[in-house]
XYZ file of C-alpha atoms in Angstrom:
774
model
C 202.007 6.212 39.012
C 199.137 5.790 36.599
C 195.570 6.576 37.599
C 194.668 2.899 37.299
C 197.455 1.947 39.650
C 196.353 4.555 42.197
C 192.779 3.277 42.099
C 193.992 -0.305 42.522
C 196.206 0.691 45.449
C 193.382 2.595 47.249
C 190.609 0.172 46.459
C 190.148 -0.886 50.113
C 189.753 2.755 51.173
C 187.294 3.459 48.376
C 185.336 0.386 49.377
C 185.093 1.680 52.950
C 184.034 5.133 51.768
C 181.407 3.578 49.556
C 180.049 1.601 52.479
C 179.972 4.755 54.655
C 178.226 6.648 51.866
C 175.641 3.900 51.552
C 175.146 3.873 55.316
C 174.519 7.618 55.357
C 172.301 7.280 52.305
C 170.244 4.538 53.928
C 170.073 6.491 57.185
C 169.012 9.631 55.335
C 166.517 7.974 53.025
C 165.228 5.266 55.327
C 166.420 5.964 58.867
C 165.527 9.660 59.125
C 161.968 9.198 57.852
C 161.612 6.172 60.108
C 162.828 8.197 63.094
C 160.469 11.064 62.297
C 157.617 8.581 61.895
C 158.529 7.022 65.245
C 158.465 10.414 66.954
C 155.199 11.464 65.338
C 153.603 8.115 66.249
C 155.230 7.972 69.699
C 156.323 4.369 69.159
C 156.357 2.434 72.440
C 155.836 5.797 74.206
C 159.517 6.604 73.716
C 158.978 10.218 72.688
C 155.738 11.416 74.305
C 152.441 12.279 72.643
C 151.958 15.006 70.052
C 148.769 17.077 69.827
C 145.995 15.496 67.797
C 144.708 17.005 64.565
C 141.624 18.269 66.397
C 143.928 20.054 68.844
C 145.780 21.567 65.900
C 142.499 22.926 64.577
C 141.494 24.257 68.012
C 144.646 25.131 69.962
C 144.068 25.415 73.694
C 144.827 29.082 74.455
C 143.727 31.369 77.224
C 141.856 34.130 75.419
C 140.724 37.373 77.017
C 136.987 37.896 77.448
C 136.193 41.458 76.486
C 133.550 43.917 77.678
C 131.982 46.378 75.253
C 129.871 49.456 75.892
C 126.520 49.962 74.219
C 128.174 52.517 71.904
C 130.765 50.012 70.727
C 133.888 50.781 72.766
C 136.018 48.218 74.579
C 135.602 48.636 78.317
C 138.891 48.065 80.114
C 141.327 45.284 79.364
C 138.829 42.467 79.863
C 139.057 39.333 81.990
C 142.002 37.025 81.450
C 144.630 34.681 82.755
C 146.786 35.713 79.825
C 145.893 39.140 78.441
C 145.278 37.947 74.885
C 142.859 39.402 72.320
C 143.208 37.646 68.952
C 143.273 39.560 65.662
C 142.946 38.440 62.045
C 145.700 38.727 59.446
C 144.008 41.765 57.909
C 144.154 43.512 61.274
C 147.919 43.087 61.586
C 148.990 45.555 58.915
C 151.944 45.231 56.533
C 154.497 46.691 58.946
C 154.138 43.859 61.455
C 154.069 41.143 58.799
C 157.151 42.498 57.022
C 159.081 43.062 60.263
C 158.562 39.511 61.516
C 159.239 37.918 58.130
C 162.482 39.857 57.698
C 163.680 39.224 61.239
C 162.696 35.585 61.722
C 161.909 33.760 58.468
C 162.443 35.556 55.143
C 161.557 32.379 53.168
C 158.272 32.065 55.120
C 156.121 32.188 51.979
C 158.197 29.541 50.181
C 158.741 26.658 52.621
C 156.253 24.155 54.019
C 157.144 24.510 57.661
C 160.804 23.463 57.513
C 163.423 25.686 55.867
C 166.084 23.247 54.620
C 168.780 25.852 53.799
C 168.492 27.204 57.347
C 168.673 23.687 58.775
C 171.845 22.906 56.846
C 173.324 26.238 57.940
C 172.586 25.417 61.579
C 173.920 21.862 61.227
C 177.142 23.108 59.654
C 177.483 25.687 62.427
C 177.096 23.001 65.077
C 179.713 20.748 63.422
C 182.187 23.626 63.030
C 181.412 25.138 66.442
C 180.496 28.386 64.656
C 176.758 28.882 65.062
C 175.193 31.643 62.991
C 171.617 32.047 64.115
C 168.733 29.638 64.575
C 166.931 27.674 61.928
C 163.399 27.682 63.338
C 160.740 28.913 60.974
C 157.769 31.004 62.108
C 155.692 27.815 61.874
C 158.115 25.946 64.151
C 158.144 28.798 66.656
C 154.348 28.805 66.582
C 154.279 25.060 67.265
C 156.647 25.569 70.175
C 154.463 28.353 71.630
C 151.084 26.749 71.006
C 151.828 23.316 72.344
C 154.622 23.982 74.879
C 156.796 21.288 73.338
C 159.576 21.930 75.843
C 157.491 22.255 78.993
C 156.223 18.756 79.648
C 154.934 17.326 82.896
C 156.566 14.121 84.119
C 153.404 12.061 83.588
C 153.344 13.012 79.881
C 157.035 12.545 79.056
C 158.191 9.751 76.771
C 160.511 7.040 78.018
C 163.555 8.621 76.308
C 162.829 12.154 77.446
C 164.683 13.563 80.417
C 167.600 11.142 80.030
C 170.062 13.353 78.173
C 169.876 17.035 77.282
C 171.210 16.506 73.745
C 168.717 13.726 73.083
C 165.959 15.905 74.522
C 166.954 18.730 72.192
C 166.758 16.394 69.206
C 163.350 15.057 70.238
C 161.946 18.547 70.891
C 163.212 19.792 67.540
C 161.760 16.800 65.758
C 158.367 17.362 67.365
C 158.439 20.987 66.250
C 159.319 19.919 62.695
C 156.391 17.513 62.630
C 153.969 20.024 64.136
C 155.095 22.831 61.835
C 154.414 20.693 58.782
C 151.013 19.744 60.162
C 150.235 23.404 60.865
C 151.190 24.304 57.287
C 148.784 21.641 56.023
C 145.973 22.814 58.299
C 146.276 26.600 57.892
C 147.152 29.181 55.280
C 150.295 31.286 55.581
C 148.201 34.277 56.576
C 146.467 32.296 59.317
C 149.822 31.059 60.644
C 151.198 34.617 60.725
C 148.123 35.827 62.651
C 148.238 32.830 65.014
C 151.896 33.534 65.763
C 151.257 37.154 66.660
C 148.198 36.178 68.709
C 150.164 33.578 70.675
C 153.485 35.098 71.702
C 154.166 37.070 74.893
C 155.428 40.646 75.053
C 155.898 41.246 78.799
C 153.916 43.619 80.989
C 151.102 41.042 81.103
C 150.547 41.498 77.357
C 149.884 38.290 75.436
C 149.348 38.618 71.720
C 149.967 41.564 69.431
C 146.736 43.445 70.134
C 147.474 43.637 73.858
C 151.122 44.490 73.139
C 150.284 47.316 70.728
C 147.850 48.737 73.272
C 150.252 48.330 76.188
C 153.371 49.853 74.640
C 152.014 52.311 72.067
C 148.268 52.655 72.840
C 147.460 51.723 69.245
C 145.790 48.987 67.282
C 148.202 46.600 65.499
C 147.545 47.997 62.009
C 148.214 51.527 63.301
C 151.815 50.771 64.300
C 154.581 52.591 62.463
C 157.539 50.703 60.966
C 159.815 51.394 63.979
C 157.046 50.425 66.434
C 156.363 47.204 64.528
C 160.100 46.484 64.505
C 160.275 46.943 68.278
C 157.518 44.389 68.909
C 158.704 41.911 66.283
C 162.244 42.220 67.627
C 161.160 41.410 71.169
C 160.668 37.783 70.160
C 164.441 37.382 70.179
C 164.201 37.830 73.957
C 161.235 39.474 75.640
C 163.028 40.374 78.860
C 166.223 41.501 77.108
C 164.506 43.716 74.550
C 161.576 45.176 76.481
C 161.542 48.875 75.547
C 160.335 50.060 78.947
C 163.076 48.215 80.879
C 165.972 48.138 78.394
C 165.506 51.070 76.069
C 168.988 50.967 74.479
C 168.933 47.212 73.880
C 165.425 47.492 72.437
C 166.534 50.302 70.124
C 169.492 48.260 68.858
C 167.242 45.270 68.237
C 164.688 47.520 66.490
C 167.389 48.752 64.130
C 168.567 45.208 63.420
C 165.023 44.273 62.414
C 164.723 47.361 60.194
C 168.098 46.600 58.575
C 166.773 43.120 57.769
C 163.730 44.783 56.249
C 166.088 46.791 54.038
C 167.980 43.612 53.104
C 164.820 41.881 51.927
C 163.329 44.924 50.186
C 160.620 45.740 52.716
C 162.172 49.127 53.511
C 164.198 51.630 51.524
C 167.725 52.426 52.671
C 166.944 56.138 52.849
C 163.950 55.524 55.080
C 166.031 53.269 57.334
C 168.729 55.928 57.699
C 166.070 58.309 59.009
C 164.096 55.882 61.168
C 167.087 54.334 62.942
C 168.064 57.556 64.725
C 165.166 58.523 67.066
C 164.706 56.834 70.424
C 161.670 54.667 71.028
C 158.659 56.728 72.071
C 156.359 54.704 74.289
C 152.830 55.354 75.404
C 152.981 52.727 78.124
C 149.561 51.730 79.360
C 149.403 48.764 81.717
C 146.429 46.557 80.901
C 144.681 45.846 84.192
C 141.448 46.555 86.056
C 142.829 49.670 87.762
C 142.733 51.770 84.604
C 140.073 52.990 82.220
C 136.364 53.630 82.561
C 133.913 51.960 84.937
C 136.424 50.174 87.155
C 133.909 49.483 89.948
C 131.375 48.229 87.440
C 133.908 45.944 85.781
C 134.815 44.336 89.098
C 131.184 43.749 90.094
C 130.492 42.397 86.614
C 133.509 40.091 86.863
C 132.066 38.331 89.899
C 128.630 37.982 88.278
C 129.961 36.904 84.889
C 132.276 34.295 86.370
C 129.278 32.464 87.833
C 127.066 33.031 84.791
C 129.725 31.704 82.423
C 130.209 28.664 84.626
C 126.480 27.954 84.343
C 126.716 28.336 80.572
C 129.686 25.974 80.416
C 132.363 28.581 79.624
C 135.490 29.916 81.310
C 135.354 33.699 81.612
C 139.147 33.926 81.867
C 140.062 31.680 78.935
C 137.309 31.394 76.328
C 137.579 34.788 74.621
C 133.949 35.769 75.111
C 132.529 39.056 73.887
C 130.294 40.607 76.529
C 128.107 43.452 75.329
C 126.952 45.702 78.164
C 124.359 48.453 78.450
C 126.916 50.937 79.794
C 127.215 54.049 77.622
C 130.817 55.292 77.550
C 129.729 58.936 77.275
C 127.366 58.752 80.230
C 129.943 56.785 82.194
C 132.483 59.531 81.551
C 130.033 62.210 82.679
C 129.206 60.202 85.803
C 132.853 59.814 86.781
C 133.561 63.486 86.074
C 130.554 64.554 88.140
C 131.609 62.318 91.033
C 135.183 63.605 90.979
C 134.104 67.251 90.785
C 131.459 67.072 93.499
C 133.354 64.808 95.898
C 136.643 66.716 95.742
C 134.823 69.904 96.759
C 132.807 68.132 99.434
C 135.923 66.530 100.877
C 137.582 69.937 101.121
C 134.617 71.198 103.166
C 134.728 68.136 105.385
C 138.484 68.450 105.938
C 138.046 72.126 106.780
C 135.421 71.234 109.366
C 137.736 68.673 110.956
C 140.563 71.192 111.095
C 138.502 74.187 112.123
C 136.669 72.433 114.912
C 139.634 70.285 115.878
C 137.209 67.480 116.450
C 137.422 63.719 116.335
C 136.628 62.032 113.051
C 134.256 59.673 114.879
C 131.380 61.407 116.652
C 128.002 60.391 118.028
C 124.565 61.948 117.418
C 125.414 64.917 119.646
C 128.793 65.585 118.101
C 130.742 64.040 120.970
C 133.866 61.948 120.224
C 133.368 58.198 120.410
C 136.115 57.080 122.750
C 138.444 54.294 121.588
C 136.336 53.710 118.471
C 139.376 53.710 116.218
C 141.458 51.402 118.397
C 138.664 49.016 119.376
C 136.523 48.923 116.240
C 138.361 50.076 113.126
C 141.954 48.903 113.523
C 141.018 45.262 114.261
C 138.972 45.233 111.020
C 141.870 46.419 108.847
C 143.580 43.884 106.580
C 147.035 44.875 107.873
C 146.022 44.123 111.472
C 144.346 40.824 110.588
C 147.376 39.658 108.618
C 149.731 40.449 111.498
C 147.487 38.679 114.008
C 147.408 35.665 111.720
C 151.213 35.694 111.538
C 152.175 36.498 115.143
C 149.038 35.899 117.239
C 146.701 38.421 118.826
C 148.739 38.755 122.038
C 152.102 39.324 120.356
C 153.907 42.661 120.744
C 154.957 42.290 117.114
C 151.460 43.237 115.979
C 151.669 46.668 117.596
C 155.293 47.089 116.493
C 154.644 46.468 112.825
C 151.337 48.360 112.821
C 153.214 51.469 113.999
C 156.358 51.009 111.905
C 156.787 53.733 109.263
C 157.230 52.667 105.637
C 157.198 54.234 102.195
C 153.703 54.518 100.798
C 152.001 56.157 97.870
C 148.606 57.407 99.032
C 145.531 58.881 97.414
C 144.611 62.535 97.602
C 142.250 64.673 95.566
C 145.268 66.722 94.461
C 147.055 63.627 93.129
C 149.002 60.696 94.545
C 151.448 61.496 97.343
C 154.645 59.629 98.233
C 155.101 59.635 101.982
C 156.237 57.742 105.076
C 153.308 56.293 106.970
C 152.589 53.440 109.368
C 149.686 51.024 108.942
C 147.907 52.741 111.855
C 148.317 56.133 110.182
C 147.213 54.683 106.864
C 143.969 53.298 108.263
C 143.215 56.607 109.984
C 144.109 58.585 106.840
C 141.875 56.647 104.487
C 138.915 56.588 106.881
C 138.626 60.385 106.686
C 137.547 60.263 103.040
C 133.873 60.537 102.222
C 132.678 57.881 99.795
C 130.020 57.866 97.101
C 128.012 55.703 94.768
C 126.210 56.658 91.563
C 123.939 54.795 89.176
C 121.942 55.800 86.101
C 119.544 53.666 84.072
C 116.882 53.803 81.387
C 113.521 53.374 83.174
C 111.821 51.994 80.057
C 114.261 49.122 79.602
C 116.074 48.768 82.924
C 119.404 49.109 81.093
C 122.137 50.535 83.333
C 123.940 53.392 81.585
C 126.530 54.502 84.155
C 127.933 52.972 87.347
C 130.375 54.618 89.756
C 130.949 52.583 92.914
C 133.293 54.917 94.777
C 135.752 57.768 94.570
C 138.853 55.885 93.356
C 139.041 52.184 92.545
C 142.835 52.005 92.927
C 142.600 52.863 96.622
C 138.999 52.094 97.613
C 137.777 48.788 96.187
C 134.433 48.609 97.971
C 131.445 49.129 95.669
C 128.736 51.431 97.062
C 126.172 50.787 94.326
C 125.165 47.196 94.922
C 127.575 45.536 97.327
C 126.537 47.282 100.519
C 123.242 48.756 101.659
C 122.791 51.899 103.726
C 119.807 53.545 105.394
C 117.931 55.447 102.650
C 116.323 57.972 104.973
C 113.621 60.015 103.256
C 114.328 58.283 99.945
C 112.082 55.548 101.372
C 109.094 57.863 101.917
C 107.667 57.617 98.368
C 106.977 53.951 99.049
C 104.798 54.958 102.003
C 102.954 57.553 99.934
C 102.595 55.181 96.977
C 100.864 52.754 99.323
C 98.494 55.500 100.396
C 97.775 56.558 96.807
C 97.129 52.941 95.878
C 94.643 52.705 98.753
C 92.785 55.675 97.324
C 94.333 58.726 98.981
C 94.746 61.773 96.813
C 98.078 63.629 96.754
C 95.977 66.646 97.760
C 94.815 65.080 101.006
C 96.115 67.272 103.853
C 97.457 66.802 107.367
C 98.780 69.243 109.925
C 102.490 69.229 110.619
C 102.439 68.670 114.343
C 103.766 66.303 116.956
C 102.526 62.772 116.489
C 102.382 59.914 118.975
C 101.419 56.481 117.697
C 100.780 53.538 119.977
C 102.391 50.395 118.620
C 101.273 46.945 119.768
C 103.697 45.124 122.063
C 105.808 48.252 122.469
C 106.008 50.113 125.783
C 106.636 53.575 124.386
C 104.618 55.233 121.610
C 106.365 56.126 118.361
C 106.914 59.900 118.278
C 109.266 60.832 115.421
C 110.734 64.319 115.158
C 111.168 66.364 112.014
C 114.686 66.743 110.672
C 115.036 70.309 111.928
C 113.640 69.327 115.331
C 110.410 71.394 115.178
C 106.879 71.301 113.797
C 105.429 74.151 111.720
C 101.792 73.621 112.674
C 100.782 74.180 109.046
C 98.463 72.042 107.025
C 100.216 70.329 104.128
C 99.052 68.123 101.316
C 100.643 64.724 100.942
C 102.426 66.111 97.906
C 103.930 68.971 99.892
C 104.777 66.751 102.847
C 106.694 64.290 100.677
C 108.427 67.083 98.764
C 109.703 68.584 102.012
C 110.360 65.279 103.783
C 108.088 66.060 106.708
C 108.439 63.184 109.173
C 105.313 63.915 111.198
C 102.960 63.608 108.248
C 104.779 60.579 106.859
C 104.291 58.925 110.264
C 100.549 59.653 110.130
C 100.322 58.138 106.654
C 102.198 55.058 107.846
C 99.714 54.669 110.702
C 96.900 54.724 108.157
C 98.318 52.318 105.565
C 100.199 50.090 108.067
C 103.786 48.806 107.779
C 102.845 45.423 106.292
C 101.315 47.129 103.252
C 104.380 49.318 102.810
C 106.679 46.288 102.958
C 104.525 44.644 100.302
C 104.872 47.768 98.171
C 108.667 47.697 98.448
C 108.739 44.050 97.411
C 106.670 44.760 94.323
C 108.965 47.670 93.485
C 112.002 45.387 93.583
C 113.521 46.031 97.016
C 115.152 42.728 97.941
C 116.881 43.832 101.132
C 115.144 42.661 104.275
C 112.594 45.282 105.344
C 110.737 44.338 108.553
C 107.174 45.633 109.051
C 108.105 48.285 111.613
C 106.599 51.763 111.779
C 110.060 53.305 111.746
C 110.769 52.092 108.207
C 108.690 55.058 107.040
C 111.759 57.195 107.776
C 114.169 54.890 105.930
C 115.782 53.148 108.881
C 116.457 49.821 107.145
C 119.274 49.284 104.686
C 118.765 49.202 100.934
C 121.156 49.475 98.006
C 121.323 52.172 95.388
C 120.848 49.459 92.782
C 117.512 48.437 94.346
C 116.318 52.016 94.787
C 117.054 52.909 91.157
C 114.891 49.989 90.066
C 112.087 50.988 92.441
C 111.991 54.614 91.290
C 112.234 53.395 87.714
C 108.840 51.728 88.105
C 107.284 55.167 88.694
C 108.701 56.399 85.361
C 107.855 53.149 83.568
C 104.098 53.386 84.107
C 104.127 51.111 87.119
C 106.130 48.252 85.600
C 109.232 47.294 87.560
C 112.257 46.173 85.541
C 115.219 44.828 87.446
C 118.221 46.946 86.421
C 120.583 44.912 84.247
C 123.828 45.499 82.381
C 124.431 42.561 80.000
C 122.625 42.762 76.677
C 124.207 39.629 75.173
C 127.286 37.396 75.263
C 128.984 35.871 72.233
C 131.572 33.102 72.090
C 134.880 33.575 70.279
C 133.217 32.641 66.977
C 130.414 35.180 67.278
C 127.683 32.772 68.339
C 125.237 34.261 70.849
C 125.330 32.158 74.017
C 123.364 34.451 76.341
C 120.591 36.910 75.618
C 118.202 36.902 78.553
C 115.364 39.434 78.387
C 114.935 41.913 81.265
C 112.873 40.740 84.232
C 109.622 42.692 84.270
C 106.645 42.674 86.591
C 103.638 44.914 87.154
C 104.199 46.640 90.512
C 101.525 49.366 90.613
C 98.902 50.715 88.270
C 99.770 53.301 85.648
C 97.582 55.845 87.480
C 99.397 55.369 90.785
C 102.759 55.599 89.019
C 101.823 58.887 87.346
C 100.531 60.349 90.606
C 103.871 59.489 92.222
C 105.736 61.207 89.384
C 103.602 64.285 89.934
C 104.376 64.226 93.662
C 108.099 63.789 92.991
C 108.053 66.846 90.729
C 106.978 68.925 93.694
C 110.368 68.182 95.294
C 112.043 70.057 92.432
C 109.468 72.850 92.309
C 109.200 73.755 95.974
C 110.716 71.018 98.109
C 114.095 69.847 99.295
C 115.351 69.270 95.738
C 114.603 72.684 94.300
C 118.342 73.363 94.057
C 118.422 70.893 91.158
C 116.600 73.496 89.097
C 118.259 76.797 89.904
C 121.785 75.382 90.249
C 121.943 73.137 87.184
C 119.283 74.747 84.934
C 117.657 71.442 84.076
C 114.138 72.871 84.030
C 112.663 76.345 84.125
C 110.523 77.685 86.933
C 107.251 76.901 85.147
C 108.283 73.400 84.074
C 107.630 74.416 80.484
C 110.529 72.508 78.933
C 111.081 69.486 81.123
C 109.515 67.412 83.864
C 111.819 66.058 86.531
C 110.844 64.270 89.693
C 113.279 63.997 92.558
C 113.712 62.978 96.155
C 116.326 63.781 98.749
C 117.281 61.450 101.567
C 119.274 62.072 104.720
C 119.641 59.754 107.682
C 119.987 60.640 111.340
C 123.209 62.569 112.055
C 123.569 63.041 108.276
C 125.585 59.823 108.038
C 124.012 59.083 104.664
C 123.040 61.596 101.998
C 120.945 60.548 98.988
C 119.464 62.102 95.893
C 117.309 60.543 93.203
C 116.198 62.202 89.953
C 113.515 60.776 87.670
C 112.838 61.787 84.059
C 110.994 60.218 81.176
C 114.207 58.700 79.768
C 116.627 58.507 82.659
C 116.871 57.647 86.353
C 119.955 58.900 88.190
C 120.757 58.434 91.859
C 123.667 59.050 94.208
C 124.667 58.208 97.768
C 127.350 59.977 99.847
C 128.685 59.096 103.292
C 131.613 57.786 105.293
C 132.734 54.185 105.357
C 131.428 54.098 108.921
C 128.226 55.802 110.091
C 130.136 57.633 112.798
C 131.920 59.603 110.044
C 129.747 62.566 109.112
C 129.409 66.331 109.191
C 128.715 67.878 112.575
C 125.727 69.730 111.129
C 122.739 67.935 109.646
C 122.351 70.853 107.250
C 125.817 70.344 105.753
C 125.413 66.588 105.483
C 121.936 66.450 103.961
C 121.468 64.748 100.590
C 120.591 68.011 98.866
C 124.118 69.240 99.584
C 126.162 66.050 99.366
C 124.519 63.782 96.761
C 122.501 66.197 94.611
C 125.566 67.878 93.019
C 126.684 64.548 91.538
C 123.283 63.960 89.949
C 122.936 67.577 88.845
C 126.333 67.749 87.149
C 125.742 64.411 85.453
C 122.354 65.368 84.039
C 123.603 68.775 82.976
C 126.259 67.104 80.795
C 123.848 64.470 79.498
C 121.385 67.110 78.274
C 124.234 69.070 76.686
C 125.357 66.038 74.635
C 123.066 65.822 71.616
C 124.644 62.531 70.493
C 122.954 60.719 73.387
C 119.451 61.416 72.130
C 118.175 62.220 75.617
C 116.111 65.375 75.467
C 114.038 67.384 77.879
C 110.557 65.912 77.780
C 107.315 65.357 79.684
C 106.043 62.273 81.448
C 103.341 60.334 79.607
C 100.026 61.128 81.253
C 97.509 58.245 81.278
C 94.700 58.959 78.837
C 91.985 58.164 81.390
C 93.652 59.312 84.605
C 90.980 59.141 87.306
C 92.994 60.923 90.012
C 93.030 64.647 90.598
C 96.577 65.892 91.007
C 96.066 69.663 90.751
C 95.712 70.588 94.408
C 94.993 74.232 93.577
C 91.461 73.198 92.634
C 90.648 72.076 96.143
C 89.541 74.306 98.967
C 88.732 71.411 101.243
C 90.663 68.339 102.260
C 90.378 65.588 99.699
C 89.363 62.231 101.168
C 90.348 58.778 99.953
C 88.312 56.959 97.339
C 87.688 53.313 96.593
C 90.771 51.191 97.205
C 90.140 48.869 94.264
C 92.712 49.585 91.536
C 92.577 48.666 87.839
C 95.731 46.909 86.551
C 95.718 46.506 82.753
C 92.050 45.476 82.691
C 92.556 43.156 85.654
C 91.126 43.853 89.092
C 93.809 44.070 91.774
C 92.971 44.400 95.454
C 95.941 45.660 97.525
C 96.884 43.265 100.314
C-alpha cells in the first residue's frame, strides 16, 4: 500500500491525534500559566493565600538573641524558641556550599528557581512508576521551610485544600514553584544559599547551620572540613534518619553519598574522596542550652530581666535575633567560677567531715542541738516533688508518702563528679540540703559594670541565684554603714571607745539592748573606731549606733543603694536584716568611687538583628556621701586587711605586702549568729569583689562559729579570684592606691593622737554644695 493510501486510511486517527496535541498544547501554553496564575492569586480563595512580597523580604523566623561578653565572646547559646543564629554567605565556607549544591541542586547557579530537567525527570518517573529522586531546587526547599507551605491551619486553607491528597500535593508544589521564582527575583543566589542554611533544622535543638556546626563539631561553619560539611548537608535528606549522634552508620553512608556527588560535579578529587570516605564521623557534641558554658546563673537572671526590657522596647527576646552586649568579662568570669569551685569543694569536705565526725543532725539550733522534725515538717513540704504529689493525689493520700520514699535511678551532683545511684525523693531532698551554697559578684566601682557573677555552686543542680534573687543577713558587713554615718556626722576614725559590756535603753522596749561580741567576751581595751570596725567589735558598734541613731543609718543605706527593707532598729547595726550581695557590692562601690553610688549593671547596649542600637541606657548615678567621708571609709576598711579580721587576705593570697607599699585593699568580713552566713568584701581602686557562703536554710551551718565565719568560708573565694586577676596582665587591673582627696580635712593617721579625738562640725561639703545630714 502506498504512503498516500495509508495516510488516507488513517486520516480519522491522525485527526484525533492532532486534536489531542492541540489540547495539550493549549493546556500547556494557556492552561498551565492560567492555573499557576490562579494559585498565585488565590482566585476565589480556592488555593489559600501566599506570602506577600513584604513577607518575602522579611521572612518571619525565630532568631536567637545572643549575649556577648565585654571582651567579645558569645556567652552561652543565647535565648531562643528555635536555636538559630544567622550567618552570611561569606561565613559559610566553600565546603558547605559545594556539599549542598552537589547533593541537592547541582544546577543551582543556572536555573531561576525551577529546574525543568529535574521536573521532567520526576514527571516521567511518576508516569512510569519508577521515581528517581526529587525535583525540588534549593530555592523550592527554602520556600517550603520559610513559609511552611504544607503546614496550614484550617482557617487559612483554600477551598480546594484538604479535599484530596493528590490535589493537595499539586497545590503545595505549585505554591513552592511560585515562591521559589519570587525568591530568585528578590535575592541573589548567595543570599538564597545563606537563607537556606540559616533556616533548616539539624536536630538536637539546633536550627540553622551556625548552631548545627557548634552543636555537632564545636566549630564555626567556615571551619568545617569536607566530611563534616557533607554530614550536615546530608542531614537534609532526613534529619532523624541521618543524625550522626543517633545513627552513626546511616549518617556515614549519607556523608559518603554527598562526597561522591561532590566528586561527580568536580567539587572533590577522586583521590581525596577515597581517603575521606573511610574514617568514622568524629563528633564534638555540645548541646546548646543554658546548662552549659560560662555564667549560667547570670544568664538566667539576665533572661528574666531582658524578657521584660525587650517587651517594653517592643521586641521579642526569643525571636528577634537581638545582640545583647554585657559588661561581663569572660576571663574574670572564668576566674570567679574557678575560685568558687576550688574554695567550695574544700569547704564542703570540711563540713561533711564535721557531720560524720560528730554524728550530728544537719539541722541544729544556736546551741548545736538538733531541731526535731525540721526536715519532715519544714523542708519536705517545700520540695517540688512533694508539692507535685500533693497536687496529684491530695495531702491526705498514702500515695504521697509511697512515691516520696520509692527508690528510682538518679544522677546526682557531687564535688567529685556526677554519680548514678538509686535514691528516693526523700533521700534526694536530704542529700542536696547538705551542700553549702555560695554567691560571688565583682564589679568596676568607677562605672558600676559587673565583671563576674556566680550565683551558686552548680547551675545544673541548684538553680537558685544567691547574688540578687535572695537576701541574707549581712552580719558585720553592715557595720561600715554605721561608721560611715558617724564619720559623716563629724566623728574621726581615731575616736576611741572601750570594749566593754553595753546596755542601751530603747524606747517602747521592756529590755535594754545588750549585744555580745562574737567570741562572747569583752577585752576591756580602748579601741579607735577604725580598729573596732576592722575587728568587728559589737560593743563599740552598738555605742556608735546609739550616738548616730538608727534612722540616720537607714538613711545612709538608702543613699548607698540598699533597696531591701531596713527598719530603724538598733539591732541593724549588727546586720540582722536581709540584703543581697548585689546591693552590698553597689554600696561598697560608692566608697571606692569617691562617694558616688552607681547601681551595678550588666547591659552596655542592645542591637537589633540589623545592628541598630535599640537600648543604651547610661548607669544610674547619685551622690551618696562626700568624697572625704568615702576616703575615710576606705582607710578604715584597709585596717581590716592590715590588722583586723581580714588580714588573711594578705598573707594567704599575697595581694599586698605588710607595709602596703604596692597596693591598697580595703575589706570587711561578715558572719551572722550561729555562723549561718559568711561574707567577705574586698575593695580596690579598680575592682569590688564580694562573696557569701551558707546553707540553703539558716539551720544548716558549722557547729563552731570560728569555722563558719566569713574569713574562713567566703574570703577564700575572693582571695583566689583576685590573685588570678592580678596575675592576668591582659585585664589591665594593676595594684594601685586609692585617690586621696587633695584637700582632705579629716585626720586618718591615728598614731598622731595621744588623746581621744572628738567629733567636729557635722556640716559636710558635697561638690561645692552644702549638705546637712538628716
